[in-house]
mmCIF file of C-alpha atoms in Angstrom:
data_model
loop_
_atom_site.group_PDB
_atom_site.id
_atom_site.type_symbol
_atom_site.label_atom_id
_atom_site.label_comp_id
_atom_site.label_asym_id
_atom_site.label_seq_id
_atom_site.Cartn_x
_atom_site.Cartn_y
_atom_site.Cartn_z
ATOM 1 C CA MET A 1 12.896 -3.346 27.239
ATOM 2 C CA ASN A 2 14.832 -0.109 27.730
ATOM 3 C CA ASP A 3 15.033 1.907 24.472
ATOM 4 C CA THR A 4 18.663 2.926 25.156
ATOM 5 C CA GLU A 5 19.967 -0.639 25.135
ATOM 6 C CA LEU A 6 22.331 -1.412 22.274
ATOM 7 C CA ILE A 7 22.339 -4.774 20.499
ATOM 8 C CA ASP A 8 24.985 -6.082 18.102
ATOM 9 C CA ARG A 9 22.976 -6.181 14.876
ATOM 10 C CA CYS A 10 25.159 -8.775 13.124
ATOM 11 C CA ARG A 11 24.820 -11.112 16.088
ATOM 12 C CA LEU A 12 21.049 -10.520 16.204
ATOM 13 C CA LYS A 13 20.641 -11.210 12.479
ATOM 14 C CA ALA A 14 22.575 -14.467 12.805
ATOM 15 C CA LEU A 15 20.496 -15.470 15.826
ATOM 16 C CA LEU A 16 17.229 -14.724 14.007
ATOM 17 C CA ARG A 17 18.385 -16.468 10.822
ATOM 18 C CA ASN A 18 19.313 -19.598 12.779
ATOM 19 C CA GLY A 19 15.999 -19.550 14.646
ATOM 20 C CA TYR A 20 14.117 -19.183 11.379
ATOM 21 C CA ASN A 21 16.087 -21.970 9.685
ATOM 22 C CA LEU A 22 15.375 -24.278 12.628
ATOM 23 C CA GLY A 23 11.655 -23.487 12.473
ATOM 24 C CA LEU A 24 11.719 -21.817 15.891
ATOM 25 C CA ILE A 25 10.614 -18.412 14.606
ATOM 26 C CA GLN A 26 7.144 -18.278 13.148
ATOM 27 C CA THR A 27 5.496 -15.217 14.715
ATOM 28 C CA MET A 28 6.423 -11.687 15.775
ATOM 29 C CA GLU A 29 6.238 -12.897 19.380
ATOM 30 C CA ASP A 30 9.004 -15.385 18.526
ATOM 31 C CA VAL A 31 11.101 -12.548 17.060
ATOM 32 C CA GLU A 32 10.527 -10.391 20.156
ATOM 33 C CA ALA A 33 11.552 -13.300 22.406
ATOM 34 C CA TYR A 34 14.802 -13.687 20.445
ATOM 35 C CA ILE A 35 15.518 -9.951 20.693
ATOM 36 C CA ASP A 36 14.905 -10.018 24.443
ATOM 37 C CA LYS A 37 17.452 -12.862 24.762
ATOM 38 C CA CYS A 38 20.087 -10.886 22.845
ATOM 39 C CA GLN A 39 23.152 -9.645 24.729
ATOM 40 C CA VAL A 40 22.927 -5.925 25.462
ATOM 41 C CA ASN A 41 25.970 -3.626 25.397
ATOM 42 C CA ASP A 42 26.519 -1.886 28.724
ATOM 43 C CA LEU A 43 26.219 1.863 28.085
ATOM 44 C CA ALA A 44 28.373 2.583 31.145
ATOM 45 C CA ARG A 45 31.278 1.043 29.183
ATOM 46 C CA TRP A 46 30.490 3.048 26.042
ATOM 47 C CA PRO A 47 33.387 5.281 24.897
ATOM 48 C CA ASN A 48 33.844 8.683 26.485
ATOM 49 C CA TRP A 49 34.813 10.690 23.389
ATOM 50 C CA GLN A 50 37.634 13.245 23.746
ATOM 51 C CA TYR A 51 38.942 15.963 21.430
ATOM 52 C CA GLY A 52 42.530 16.668 20.440
ATOM 53 C CA LYS A 53 45.035 13.844 20.804
ATOM 54 C CA PRO A 54 45.493 11.155 23.450
ATOM 55 C CA PRO A 55 48.449 11.372 25.839
ATOM 56 C CA GLU A 56 51.634 9.748 24.569
ATOM 57 C CA HIS A 57 54.222 7.644 26.359
ATOM 58 C CA GLU A 58 57.710 6.488 25.440
ATOM 59 C CA SER A 59 57.779 3.883 22.684
ATOM 60 C CA ILE A 60 59.704 0.626 22.867
ATOM 61 C CA PHE A 61 62.272 2.287 20.582
ATOM 62 C CA TYR A 62 62.850 5.335 22.811
ATOM 63 C CA LYS A 63 65.938 3.851 24.496
ATOM 64 C CA PHE A 64 67.690 3.648 21.108
ATOM 65 C CA LYS A 65 67.348 7.376 20.295
ATOM 66 C CA ASP A 66 70.738 9.036 19.649
ATOM 67 C CA THR A 67 72.523 5.664 19.428
ATOM 68 C CA ASP A 68 73.826 3.641 16.501
ATOM 69 C CA LYS A 69 70.863 1.275 16.973
ATOM 70 C CA TRP A 70 68.323 3.953 15.941
ATOM 71 C CA LEU A 71 66.826 2.962 12.570
ATOM 72 C CA PRO A 72 64.435 4.616 10.108
ATOM 73 C CA GLY A 73 60.860 3.796 11.065
ATOM 74 C CA MET A 74 61.533 3.940 14.803
ATOM 75 C CA PHE A 75 59.690 6.562 16.841
ATOM 76 C CA GLU A 76 60.089 8.118 20.287
ATOM 77 C CA MET A 77 56.501 8.524 21.524
ATOM 78 C CA THR A 78 53.140 6.817 20.957
ATOM 79 C CA SER A 79 49.646 6.945 22.404
ATOM 80 C CA GLY A 80 48.900 3.272 21.834
ATOM 81 C CA GLU A 81 45.694 2.171 20.062
ATOM 82 C CA VAL A 82 42.516 4.189 20.653
ATOM 83 C CA ILE A 83 39.132 4.403 18.935
ATOM 84 C CA VAL A 84 38.773 7.381 16.599
ATOM 85 C CA THR A 85 35.888 8.898 14.670
ATOM 86 C CA ILE A 86 37.198 10.089 11.330
ATOM 87 C CA GLU A 87 35.640 12.074 8.523
ATOM 88 C CA VAL A 88 36.816 11.352 4.990
ATOM 89 C CA PRO A 89 36.532 13.596 1.919
ATOM 90 C CA GLY A 90 32.868 13.741 0.980
ATOM 91 C CA GLY A 91 31.742 13.918 4.600
ATOM 92 C CA ARG A 92 31.328 10.228 5.466
ATOM 93 C CA ARG A 93 32.242 9.310 9.031
ATOM 94 C CA TYR A 94 33.717 6.067 10.333
ATOM 95 C CA VAL A 95 34.920 4.646 13.628
ATOM 96 C CA VAL A 96 38.348 2.973 13.400
ATOM 97 C CA THR A 97 41.326 2.290 15.654
ATOM 98 C CA ASP A 98 44.460 4.381 15.360
ATOM 99 C CA CYS A 99 47.303 5.787 17.449
ATOM 100 C CA THR A 100 49.557 8.803 17.484
ATOM 101 C CA ILE A 101 53.239 8.499 16.735
ATOM 102 C CA ASP A 102 55.464 11.411 17.729
ATOM 103 C CA GLY A 103 52.394 13.664 17.985
ATOM 104 C CA LYS A 104 50.798 12.769 14.627
ATOM 105 C CA TRP A 105 47.950 10.384 13.864
ATOM 106 C CA ARG A 106 49.326 7.273 12.175
ATOM 107 C CA GLY A 107 46.447 6.940 9.723
ATOM 108 C CA ASP A 108 45.831 4.437 6.988
ATOM 109 C CA LEU A 109 46.281 4.178 3.256
ATOM 110 C CA HIS A 110 42.487 3.688 3.093
ATOM 111 C CA THR A 111 41.785 7.017 4.744
ATOM 112 C CA THR A 112 43.957 9.534 2.879
ATOM 113 C CA GLY A 113 42.601 13.046 3.406
ATOM 114 C CA ARG A 114 40.757 12.053 6.556
ATOM 115 C CA LYS A 115 40.158 14.275 9.548
ATOM 116 C CA VAL A 116 40.109 12.915 13.108
ATOM 117 C CA LEU A 117 37.061 14.339 14.903
ATOM 118 C CA ALA A 118 37.328 12.630 18.315
ATOM 119 C CA TRP A 119 39.018 9.743 20.114
ATOM 120 C CA ALA A 120 38.221 7.415 23.030
ATOM 121 C CA LYS A 121 40.028 4.728 25.002
ATOM 122 C CA LEU A 122 39.394 1.173 23.872
ATOM 123 C CA PRO A 123 36.760 -0.505 26.059
ATOM 124 C CA GLU A 124 37.698 -3.298 28.415
ATOM 125 C CA PRO A 125 37.428 -6.779 26.900
ATOM 126 C CA TYR A 126 34.048 -8.466 27.259
ATOM 127 C CA GLY A 127 33.961 -10.458 30.495
ATOM 128 C CA GLY A 128 30.684 -12.358 30.111
ATOM 129 C CA LYS A 129 30.132 -16.062 29.964
#
């Protein structure tokens, strides 16, 4: 097995737990066989992290700017959802999804005081069987 392969740990734990509960896992060889069967994430599809902010495009509200249909809460530009690595007060880092709206990160109530370190495009949906 290649050491750079990435396995979804929650999926692996569930697989191992089910195998154990069914009496199919009794030795380390059984565990290794289950790990070898586990789906591996393709590193070629792994995010290409970028710095700064993602490019923005016109929002669905853009056409209403400077008209009587423009309402509070509408915005002109957005980047759409991307993956971001954030750092919160205290130094902990997390990976979340976010977008920019009119040049500013939208953010979350849960992440007040956060700092965006890098962003990446969302990966393509899984296409396996």
